[in-house]
């Protein structure tokens, strides 16, 4: 069944490209991650609009599939998403509290991830002022030097009985720097430090594993796993990808033209053919997240034939060398679609060509696409 969600979608004829998001595949990926992480429970990381795919649709589908816990980066993401879900969803804000945000966070029943003693004080003071006990997650830095209480701060917080009379510990968490590298020595070191630091705090469920961490030994799974990227079909590490693909992106042809031998194509005239050929221009560009670093490197597909990007990626259009396709007897014209993400080209392929990671391709996917959500 194809569910069209008009609110999120621009009619196809008015756009240059169509993004298809398979919610059933996201649910299947969630179930696979649940099985792999068990007996730990599995949350869903839906920050950055569910990695660009639509937080409302994704979180709704996952909640219907039994997911209870959701992680976002910013409080405003939780505030806008929570009311769209059925009651019972638990939200954690990874970046924790900004000064002035405490009341809104507490009013909405959202759990901040406390990353520093300053954030701990903001939350404790609000609880004291209101005369209530407020739940918090506490993040400890087990060796990434990004977010979380350092060892000395953990000792200070652990000794602060006043804090724990105002704040109940809902979760102790940390984050792996190399979760996608099963052979990295830092993983075991981080696990050891995490357990030692968590052990100083009052008893609470523990959470360490992102997508990659779920595919590390069971000791890394804790009580609550926090996958993001693998829900959306990306490989958790360098091994063959066990996840189901979730996104498909097709861009439309807006012009096909002949080029002479030696004729320059695109800004800077950086592409030339030795023989005459055919160039197709498609209606997608770097303003849609199809990165300029794909200039003269990336490609698209039609009938399984690779169509190399010819010249530089422009803001709203890309030129493809389609000579090989035409020479094999296929035609291509105004309104026809070429595949940018799908069975012939994965997010991993595009990320490699662009010199980046699948996360950046996903979260950069533009707002100008016709979007279709498929539900099982
Ligand atoms: C983004 C994030 C995750 C999810 O990571 P993936 O690699 O996408 O699975 C989990 N935990 C924290 C703290 C994060 O910032």
CSV table of C-alpha atoms and ligand atoms in Angstrom, one decimal:
chain,number,residue,atom,x,y,z
A,1,UNK,CA,0.0,0.0,0.0
A,2,UNK,CA,1.3,3.4,-0.9
A,3,UNK,CA,0.4,6.1,1.6
A,4,UNK,CA,0.6,9.7,0.2
A,5,UNK,CA,1.2,12.2,2.9
A,6,UNK,CA,0.3,15.5,1.2
A,7,UNK,CA,1.5,17.7,4.1
A,8,UNK,CA,5.1,16.5,3.6
A,9,UNK,CA,5.0,16.2,-0.2
A,10,UNK,CA,5.1,18.6,-3.2
A,11,UNK,CA,3.1,17.2,-6.2
A,12,UNK,CA,5.4,15.3,-8.4
A,13,UNK,CA,4.9,17.3,-11.5
A,14,UNK,CA,6.0,20.4,-9.7
A,15,UNK,CA,9.3,19.0,-8.5
A,16,UNK,CA,12.6,17.8,-10.1
A,17,UNK,CA,13.1,14.7,-8.1
A,18,UNK,CA,11.2,12.0,-6.1
A,19,UNK,CA,12.3,10.6,-2.8
A,20,UNK,CA,10.6,7.4,-1.8
A,21,UNK,CA,10.9,6.4,1.9
A,22,UNK,CA,10.1,2.8,2.8
A,23,UNK,CA,8.7,2.9,6.3
A,24,UNK,CA,8.2,-0.9,6.2
A,25,UNK,CA,11.9,-1.3,5.6
A,26,UNK,CA,12.6,1.0,8.6
A,27,UNK,CA,10.4,-1.2,10.8
A,28,UNK,CA,12.1,-4.3,9.5
A,29,UNK,CA,15.5,-2.7,10.3
A,30,UNK,CA,14.2,-1.8,13.7
A,31,UNK,CA,13.2,-5.4,14.3
A,32,UNK,CA,16.6,-6.7,13.2
A,33,UNK,CA,18.3,-4.3,15.5
A,34,UNK,CA,16.0,-5.3,18.4
A,35,UNK,CA,16.9,-9.0,17.8
A,36,UNK,CA,20.6,-8.2,17.7
A,37,UNK,CA,20.5,-6.0,20.8
A,38,UNK,CA,18.3,-8.3,22.9
A,39,UNK,CA,17.9,-8.6,25.8
A,40,UNK,CA,18.6,-4.9,25.8
A,41,UNK,CA,15.6,-2.7,24.7
A,42,UNK,CA,16.0,-0.7,21.5
A,43,UNK,CA,15.3,3.0,21.1
A,44,UNK,CA,15.2,5.0,17.9
A,45,UNK,CA,17.4,8.0,17.2
A,46,UNK,CA,15.2,10.4,15.2
A,47,UNK,CA,17.3,13.6,15.5
A,48,UNK,CA,17.7,15.9,12.4
A,49,UNK,CA,14.2,15.0,11.2
A,50,UNK,CA,15.0,11.3,11.4
A,51,UNK,CA,18.2,11.7,9.5
A,52,UNK,CA,16.3,13.8,6.8
A,53,UNK,CA,13.6,11.2,6.2
A,54,UNK,CA,10.7,12.7,8.2
A,55,UNK,CA,10.6,12.4,12.0
A,56,UNK,CA,6.9,12.3,12.2
A,57,UNK,CA,6.4,9.5,9.7
A,58,UNK,CA,9.4,7.5,11.0
A,59,UNK,CA,8.7,7.9,14.7
A,60,UNK,CA,5.0,7.1,14.1
A,61,UNK,CA,5.8,3.9,12.2
A,62,UNK,CA,8.3,2.8,14.9
A,63,UNK,CA,6.0,3.5,17.7
A,64,UNK,CA,3.3,1.4,16.0
A,65,UNK,CA,6.0,-1.3,15.8
A,66,UNK,CA,6.6,-1.2,19.6
A,67,UNK,CA,9.4,1.4,20.0
A,68,UNK,CA,9.0,3.4,23.2
A,69,UNK,CA,12.2,5.4,23.5
A,70,UNK,CA,13.2,8.2,21.1
A,71,UNK,CA,16.4,10.3,21.1
A,72,UNK,CA,16.7,13.7,19.5
A,73,UNK,CA,19.5,16.3,19.6
A,74,UNK,CA,17.6,19.5,20.4
A,75,UNK,CA,14.7,20.2,22.7
A,76,UNK,CA,12.6,21.8,19.9
A,77,UNK,CA,12.8,18.5,18.0
A,78,UNK,CA,11.2,16.6,20.9
A,79,UNK,CA,8.7,19.4,21.5
A,80,UNK,CA,7.4,19.2,17.9
A,81,UNK,CA,7.5,15.4,17.6
A,82,UNK,CA,6.1,14.2,20.9
A,83,UNK,CA,2.5,15.6,20.4
A,84,UNK,CA,2.3,13.7,17.0
A,85,UNK,CA,2.8,10.3,18.7
A,86,UNK,CA,0.5,8.3,20.9
A,87,UNK,CA,0.9,8.7,24.6
A,88,UNK,CA,3.7,6.8,26.2
A,89,UNK,CA,6.6,7.8,24.0
A,90,UNK,CA,9.7,8.7,26.1
A,91,UNK,CA,12.0,11.4,24.7
A,92,UNK,CA,15.6,12.1,25.5
A,93,UNK,CA,17.4,15.3,24.3
A,94,UNK,CA,21.0,14.3,23.6
A,95,UNK,CA,22.4,17.9,23.7
A,96,UNK,CA,20.9,18.4,27.1
A,97,UNK,CA,19.7,21.7,28.5
A,98,UNK,CA,20.4,25.2,27.3
A,99,UNK,CA,20.0,27.9,30.0
A,100,UNK,CA,16.3,29.0,29.8
A,101,UNK,CA,15.0,25.8,28.4
A,102,UNK,CA,14.5,23.9,31.6
A,103,UNK,CA,10.8,24.9,32.2
A,104,UNK,CA,9.8,24.0,28.6
A,105,UNK,CA,11.6,20.6,28.9
A,106,UNK,CA,9.9,19.8,32.2
A,107,UNK,CA,6.5,21.0,31.1
A,108,UNK,CA,6.5,18.7,28.1
A,109,UNK,CA,7.7,15.7,30.2
A,110,UNK,CA,10.9,15.4,28.2
A,111,UNK,CA,14.1,13.9,29.6
A,112,UNK,CA,17.3,15.9,29.2
A,113,UNK,CA,20.6,14.2,28.8
A,114,UNK,CA,22.7,16.0,31.4
A,115,UNK,CA,26.2,16.4,30.0
A,116,UNK,CA,27.9,18.7,32.5
A,117,UNK,CA,27.6,19.9,36.1
A,118,UNK,CA,26.2,23.2,34.8
A,119,UNK,CA,23.4,21.3,33.1
A,120,UNK,CA,22.9,19.2,36.3
A,121,UNK,CA,22.5,22.4,38.3
A,122,UNK,CA,19.9,23.9,35.9
A,123,UNK,CA,17.7,20.8,36.2
A,124,UNK,CA,18.2,20.4,40.0
A,125,UNK,CA,17.3,24.1,40.6
A,126,UNK,CA,14.1,23.8,38.5
A,127,UNK,CA,13.0,20.6,40.4
A,128,UNK,CA,13.7,22.3,43.8
A,129,UNK,CA,11.8,25.4,42.7
A,130,UNK,CA,8.8,23.4,41.7
A,131,UNK,CA,9.1,21.0,44.6
A,132,UNK,CA,9.1,17.9,42.3
A,133,UNK,CA,11.5,15.2,41.4
A,134,UNK,CA,12.4,15.4,37.7
A,135,UNK,CA,13.9,12.6,35.6
A,136,UNK,CA,17.2,13.0,33.8
A,137,UNK,CA,19.6,10.9,31.8
A,138,UNK,CA,23.3,11.5,32.7
A,139,UNK,CA,25.9,11.1,30.0
A,140,UNK,CA,29.5,10.3,31.1
A,141,UNK,CA,32.4,10.8,28.8
A,142,UNK,CA,34.0,7.3,28.5
A,143,UNK,CA,36.6,8.5,26.1
A,144,UNK,CA,35.4,10.6,23.2
A,145,UNK,CA,35.9,14.1,24.6
A,146,UNK,CA,32.7,15.4,23.0
A,147,UNK,CA,29.8,15.4,25.5
A,148,UNK,CA,29.3,14.1,29.0
A,149,UNK,CA,30.6,14.4,32.5
A,150,UNK,CA,34.4,13.8,32.8
A,151,UNK,CA,35.5,11.4,35.5
A,152,UNK,CA,36.2,14.1,38.1
A,153,UNK,CA,32.7,15.5,37.5
A,154,UNK,CA,31.1,12.1,37.9
A,155,UNK,CA,32.7,11.8,41.3
A,156,UNK,CA,31.3,15.3,42.3
A,157,UNK,CA,27.8,14.4,41.0
A,158,UNK,CA,27.9,11.0,42.7
A,159,UNK,CA,28.6,12.6,46.0
A,160,UNK,CA,25.8,15.2,45.6
A,161,UNK,CA,22.9,13.7,47.6
A,162,UNK,CA,21.0,17.0,47.2
A,163,UNK,CA,21.0,16.5,43.4
A,164,UNK,CA,19.6,13.0,43.7
A,165,UNK,CA,16.9,14.1,46.1
A,166,UNK,CA,15.6,16.4,43.3
A,167,UNK,CA,16.5,14.4,40.2
A,168,UNK,CA,15.8,10.7,39.5
A,169,UNK,CA,18.2,8.9,37.3
A,170,UNK,CA,16.4,7.5,34.2
A,171,UNK,CA,19.4,6.4,32.3
A,172,UNK,CA,23.2,6.5,32.4
A,173,UNK,CA,24.7,6.7,28.9
A,174,UNK,CA,27.9,7.2,27.0
A,175,UNK,CA,28.9,7.2,23.3
A,176,UNK,CA,31.4,5.1,21.4
A,177,UNK,CA,34.0,7.0,19.2
A,178,UNK,CA,34.7,3.9,17.1
A,179,UNK,CA,31.5,1.8,17.3
A,180,UNK,CA,31.7,1.1,13.6
A,181,UNK,CA,35.1,-0.4,13.9
A,182,UNK,CA,34.8,-3.7,15.7
A,183,UNK,CA,38.5,-4.1,15.9
A,184,UNK,CA,39.2,-0.8,17.6
A,185,UNK,CA,41.0,-1.1,20.9
A,186,UNK,CA,39.2,2.0,22.2
A,187,UNK,CA,35.8,0.2,22.3
A,188,UNK,CA,36.8,-2.1,25.1
A,189,UNK,CA,38.6,0.8,26.9
A,190,UNK,CA,35.4,2.9,26.6
A,191,UNK,CA,33.3,0.0,27.9
A,192,UNK,CA,35.5,-0.4,30.9
A,193,UNK,CA,35.5,3.3,31.7
A,194,UNK,CA,31.7,3.5,31.2
A,195,UNK,CA,31.0,0.7,33.6
A,196,UNK,CA,33.4,2.1,36.2
A,197,UNK,CA,31.8,5.6,36.0
A,198,UNK,CA,28.2,4.3,35.8
A,199,UNK,CA,29.0,2.2,38.9
A,200,UNK,CA,29.6,5.4,41.0
A,201,UNK,CA,26.1,6.7,40.2
A,202,UNK,CA,22.8,5.4,41.7
A,203,UNK,CA,21.5,2.3,39.9
A,204,UNK,CA,19.9,3.1,36.5
A,205,UNK,CA,19.5,1.5,33.1
A,206,UNK,CA,22.6,1.9,30.9
A,207,UNK,CA,23.0,2.8,27.3
A,208,UNK,CA,26.2,2.8,25.2
A,209,UNK,CA,25.5,1.2,21.8
A,210,UNK,CA,24.7,3.2,18.6
A,211,UNK,CA,24.1,1.3,15.4
A,212,UNK,CA,27.7,0.0,15.3
A,213,UNK,CA,27.7,-0.8,19.0
A,214,UNK,CA,24.7,-3.2,18.5
A,215,UNK,CA,27.0,-5.3,16.3
A,216,UNK,CA,29.7,-5.4,19.0
A,217,UNK,CA,29.7,-8.2,21.7
A,218,UNK,CA,26.7,-8.3,24.0
A,219,UNK,CA,28.6,-6.6,26.8
A,220,UNK,CA,28.3,-3.3,24.8
A,221,UNK,CA,24.5,-3.5,24.5
A,222,UNK,CA,23.6,-2.3,28.1
A,223,UNK,CA,19.9,-2.0,28.8
A,224,UNK,CA,18.9,0.4,26.0
A,225,UNK,CA,20.5,0.5,22.5
A,226,UNK,CA,20.3,3.8,20.5
A,227,UNK,CA,20.6,3.1,16.7
A,228,UNK,CA,20.1,5.8,14.2
A,229,UNK,CA,21.7,5.3,10.8
A,230,UNK,CA,21.1,1.6,10.5
A,231,UNK,CA,17.3,2.1,11.0
A,232,UNK,CA,17.6,4.1,7.8
A,233,UNK,CA,19.3,1.3,5.9
A,234,UNK,CA,23.0,2.2,6.3
A,235,UNK,CA,25.6,-0.4,7.2
A,236,UNK,CA,26.6,-0.4,10.9
A,237,UNK,CA,30.2,-1.2,10.0
A,238,UNK,CA,32.4,-2.3,7.1
A,239,UNK,CA,31.0,-5.8,7.0
A,240,UNK,CA,28.3,-6.7,4.3
A,241,UNK,CA,25.3,-4.6,5.1
A,242,UNK,CA,22.5,-6.6,6.9
A,243,UNK,CA,20.0,-3.7,6.7
A,244,UNK,CA,17.2,-3.3,4.2
A,245,UNK,CA,17.5,-0.2,1.9
A,246,UNK,CA,15.1,2.5,2.9
A,247,UNK,CA,15.4,5.4,0.4
A,248,UNK,CA,15.1,5.7,-3.3
A,249,UNK,CA,15.8,8.9,-5.2
A,250,UNK,CA,14.9,9.5,-8.8
A,251,UNK,CA,15.6,12.8,-10.6
A,252,UNK,CA,13.9,14.0,-13.8
A,253,UNK,CA,15.4,14.8,-17.1
A,254,UNK,CA,14.8,18.4,-18.2
A,255,UNK,CA,16.8,18.5,-21.3
A,256,UNK,CA,18.9,16.2,-23.6
A,257,UNK,CA,21.4,17.7,-26.0
A,258,UNK,CA,24.2,16.7,-28.3
A,259,UNK,CA,27.7,17.8,-27.6
A,260,UNK,CA,30.5,18.0,-30.2
A,261,UNK,CA,33.9,16.5,-29.6
A,262,UNK,CA,35.9,18.9,-27.4
A,263,UNK,CA,32.8,21.0,-26.3
A,264,UNK,CA,32.9,22.0,-22.7
A,265,UNK,CA,30.1,21.1,-20.3
A,266,UNK,CA,28.9,23.0,-17.3
A,267,UNK,CA,30.5,25.7,-15.0
A,268,UNK,CA,34.2,26.0,-15.7
A,269,UNK,CA,33.8,23.9,-18.8
A,270,UNK,CA,35.5,21.0,-16.9
A,271,UNK,CA,34.1,18.1,-19.0
A,272,UNK,CA,34.9,17.3,-22.6
A,273,UNK,CA,34.3,14.3,-24.7
A,274,UNK,CA,36.8,13.0,-27.3
A,275,UNK,CA,33.9,11.9,-29.6
A,276,UNK,CA,30.5,13.6,-30.0
A,277,UNK,CA,27.9,12.5,-27.5
A,278,UNK,CA,24.7,13.2,-25.6
A,279,UNK,CA,24.3,15.1,-22.4
A,280,UNK,CA,21.1,14.9,-20.2
A,281,UNK,CA,20.4,17.6,-17.7
A,282,UNK,CA,18.6,16.5,-14.5
A,283,UNK,CA,16.6,18.7,-12.1
A,284,UNK,CA,18.6,18.3,-8.9
A,285,UNK,CA,21.7,20.0,-7.6
A,286,UNK,CA,23.7,20.9,-4.6
A,287,UNK,CA,20.8,22.9,-3.2
A,288,UNK,CA,19.0,19.5,-2.9
A,289,UNK,CA,22.0,17.9,-1.1
A,290,UNK,CA,23.5,16.3,-4.2
A,291,UNK,CA,27.0,17.5,-3.2
A,292,UNK,CA,29.2,19.6,-5.5
A,293,UNK,CA,32.1,17.2,-4.6
A,294,UNK,CA,30.3,14.7,-6.9
A,295,UNK,CA,31.3,16.9,-9.9
A,296,UNK,CA,32.9,14.7,-12.6
A,297,UNK,CA,33.0,11.8,-10.0
A,298,UNK,CA,29.4,10.6,-9.2
A,299,UNK,CA,26.8,9.1,-11.5
A,300,UNK,CA,23.2,8.2,-12.0
A,301,UNK,CA,21.6,5.0,-13.5
A,302,UNK,CA,19.1,4.2,-16.2
A,303,UNK,CA,18.3,0.7,-17.4
A,304,UNK,CA,21.2,-0.4,-15.2
A,305,UNK,CA,23.6,1.7,-17.2
A,306,UNK,CA,25.9,4.1,-15.4
A,307,UNK,CA,25.5,7.7,-16.5
A,308,UNK,CA,28.6,9.6,-15.2
A,309,UNK,CA,28.2,13.2,-13.9
A,310,UNK,CA,29.7,15.4,-16.7
A,311,UNK,CA,31.2,18.5,-15.3
A,312,UNK,CA,30.3,20.4,-12.2
A,313,UNK,CA,27.2,19.9,-10.1
A,314,UNK,CA,25.1,23.2,-10.3
A,315,UNK,CA,22.7,24.5,-7.6
A,316,UNK,CA,19.6,23.1,-9.3
A,317,UNK,CA,20.8,20.9,-12.1
A,318,UNK,CA,23.4,18.3,-13.0
A,319,UNK,CA,24.7,17.3,-16.4
A,320,UNK,CA,25.1,13.5,-17.2
A,321,UNK,CA,26.9,11.9,-20.0
A,322,UNK,CA,24.2,9.6,-21.4
A,323,UNK,CA,26.0,8.6,-24.6
A,324,UNK,CA,26.4,5.0,-23.6
A,325,UNK,CA,22.7,4.7,-22.8
A,326,UNK,CA,21.7,6.1,-26.2
A,327,UNK,CA,24.3,4.0,-28.1
A,328,UNK,CA,22.7,0.9,-26.5
A,329,UNK,CA,19.4,1.9,-28.1
A,330,UNK,CA,17.6,3.4,-25.1
A,331,UNK,CA,15.9,6.7,-25.3
A,332,UNK,CA,15.8,9.5,-22.7
A,333,UNK,CA,13.8,12.6,-22.8
A,334,UNK,CA,12.0,15.4,-20.9
A,335,UNK,CA,10.3,14.0,-17.8
A,336,UNK,CA,12.1,10.7,-17.8
A,337,UNK,CA,13.6,9.7,-14.5
A,338,UNK,CA,17.1,8.5,-13.6
A,339,UNK,CA,18.1,6.7,-10.5
A,340,UNK,CA,20.3,8.4,-7.9
A,341,UNK,CA,19.6,6.1,-5.0
A,342,UNK,CA,18.2,2.7,-5.4
A,343,UNK,CA,19.1,-0.8,-6.5
A,344,UNK,CA,22.1,0.3,-8.5
A,345,UNK,CA,23.5,3.0,-6.2
A,346,UNK,CA,23.5,2.9,-2.4
A,347,UNK,CA,24.0,5.7,0.1
A,348,UNK,CA,27.4,4.1,0.7
A,349,UNK,CA,28.3,4.4,-3.0
A,350,UNK,CA,27.3,8.1,-3.2
A,351,UNK,CA,29.1,8.9,0.1
A,352,UNK,CA,32.3,7.3,-1.2
A,353,UNK,CA,32.1,9.2,-4.5
A,354,UNK,CA,31.4,12.5,-2.6
A,355,UNK,CA,34.2,11.9,-0.1
A,356,UNK,CA,31.9,11.8,2.9
A,357,UNK,CA,29.8,9.4,5.0
A,358,UNK,CA,26.2,8.2,4.3
A,359,UNK,CA,25.0,10.2,7.4
A,360,UNK,CA,25.9,13.4,5.6
A,361,UNK,CA,24.2,12.4,2.3
A,362,UNK,CA,21.0,11.3,4.2
A,363,UNK,CA,20.7,14.4,6.5
A,364,UNK,CA,21.5,16.7,3.6
A,365,UNK,CA,18.6,15.4,1.4
A,366,UNK,CA,16.8,18.5,0.3
A,367,UNK,CA,13.3,19.9,0.9
A,368,UNK,CA,12.3,20.3,-2.7
A,369,UNK,CA,11.5,16.6,-3.5
A,370,UNK,CA,8.2,14.9,-4.1
A,371,UNK,CA,8.1,12.6,-1.1
A,372,UNK,CA,6.3,9.3,-1.0
A,373,UNK,CA,6.1,7.1,2.1
A,374,UNK,CA,5.6,3.3,1.6
A,375,UNK,CA,4.0,1.4,4.5
A,376,UNK,CA,3.8,-2.4,4.7
B,1,LIG,C1,23.6,10.2,16.7
B,1,LIG,C2,23.8,9.4,18.0
B,1,LIG,C3,23.4,8.1,18.0
B,1,LIG,C4,23.0,7.3,16.8
B,1,LIG,O1,24.2,6.9,16.1
B,1,LIG,P1,24.2,6.0,14.8
B,1,LIG,O2,25.6,5.9,14.5
B,1,LIG,O3,23.5,6.8,13.7
B,1,LIG,O4,23.5,4.8,15.1
B,1,LIG,C5,23.5,7.4,19.2
B,1,LIG,N1,23.9,8.1,20.3
B,1,LIG,C6,24.3,9.4,20.3
B,1,LIG,C7,24.8,10.0,21.5
B,1,LIG,C8,24.3,10.1,19.1
B,1,LIG,O5,24.7,11.4,19.1
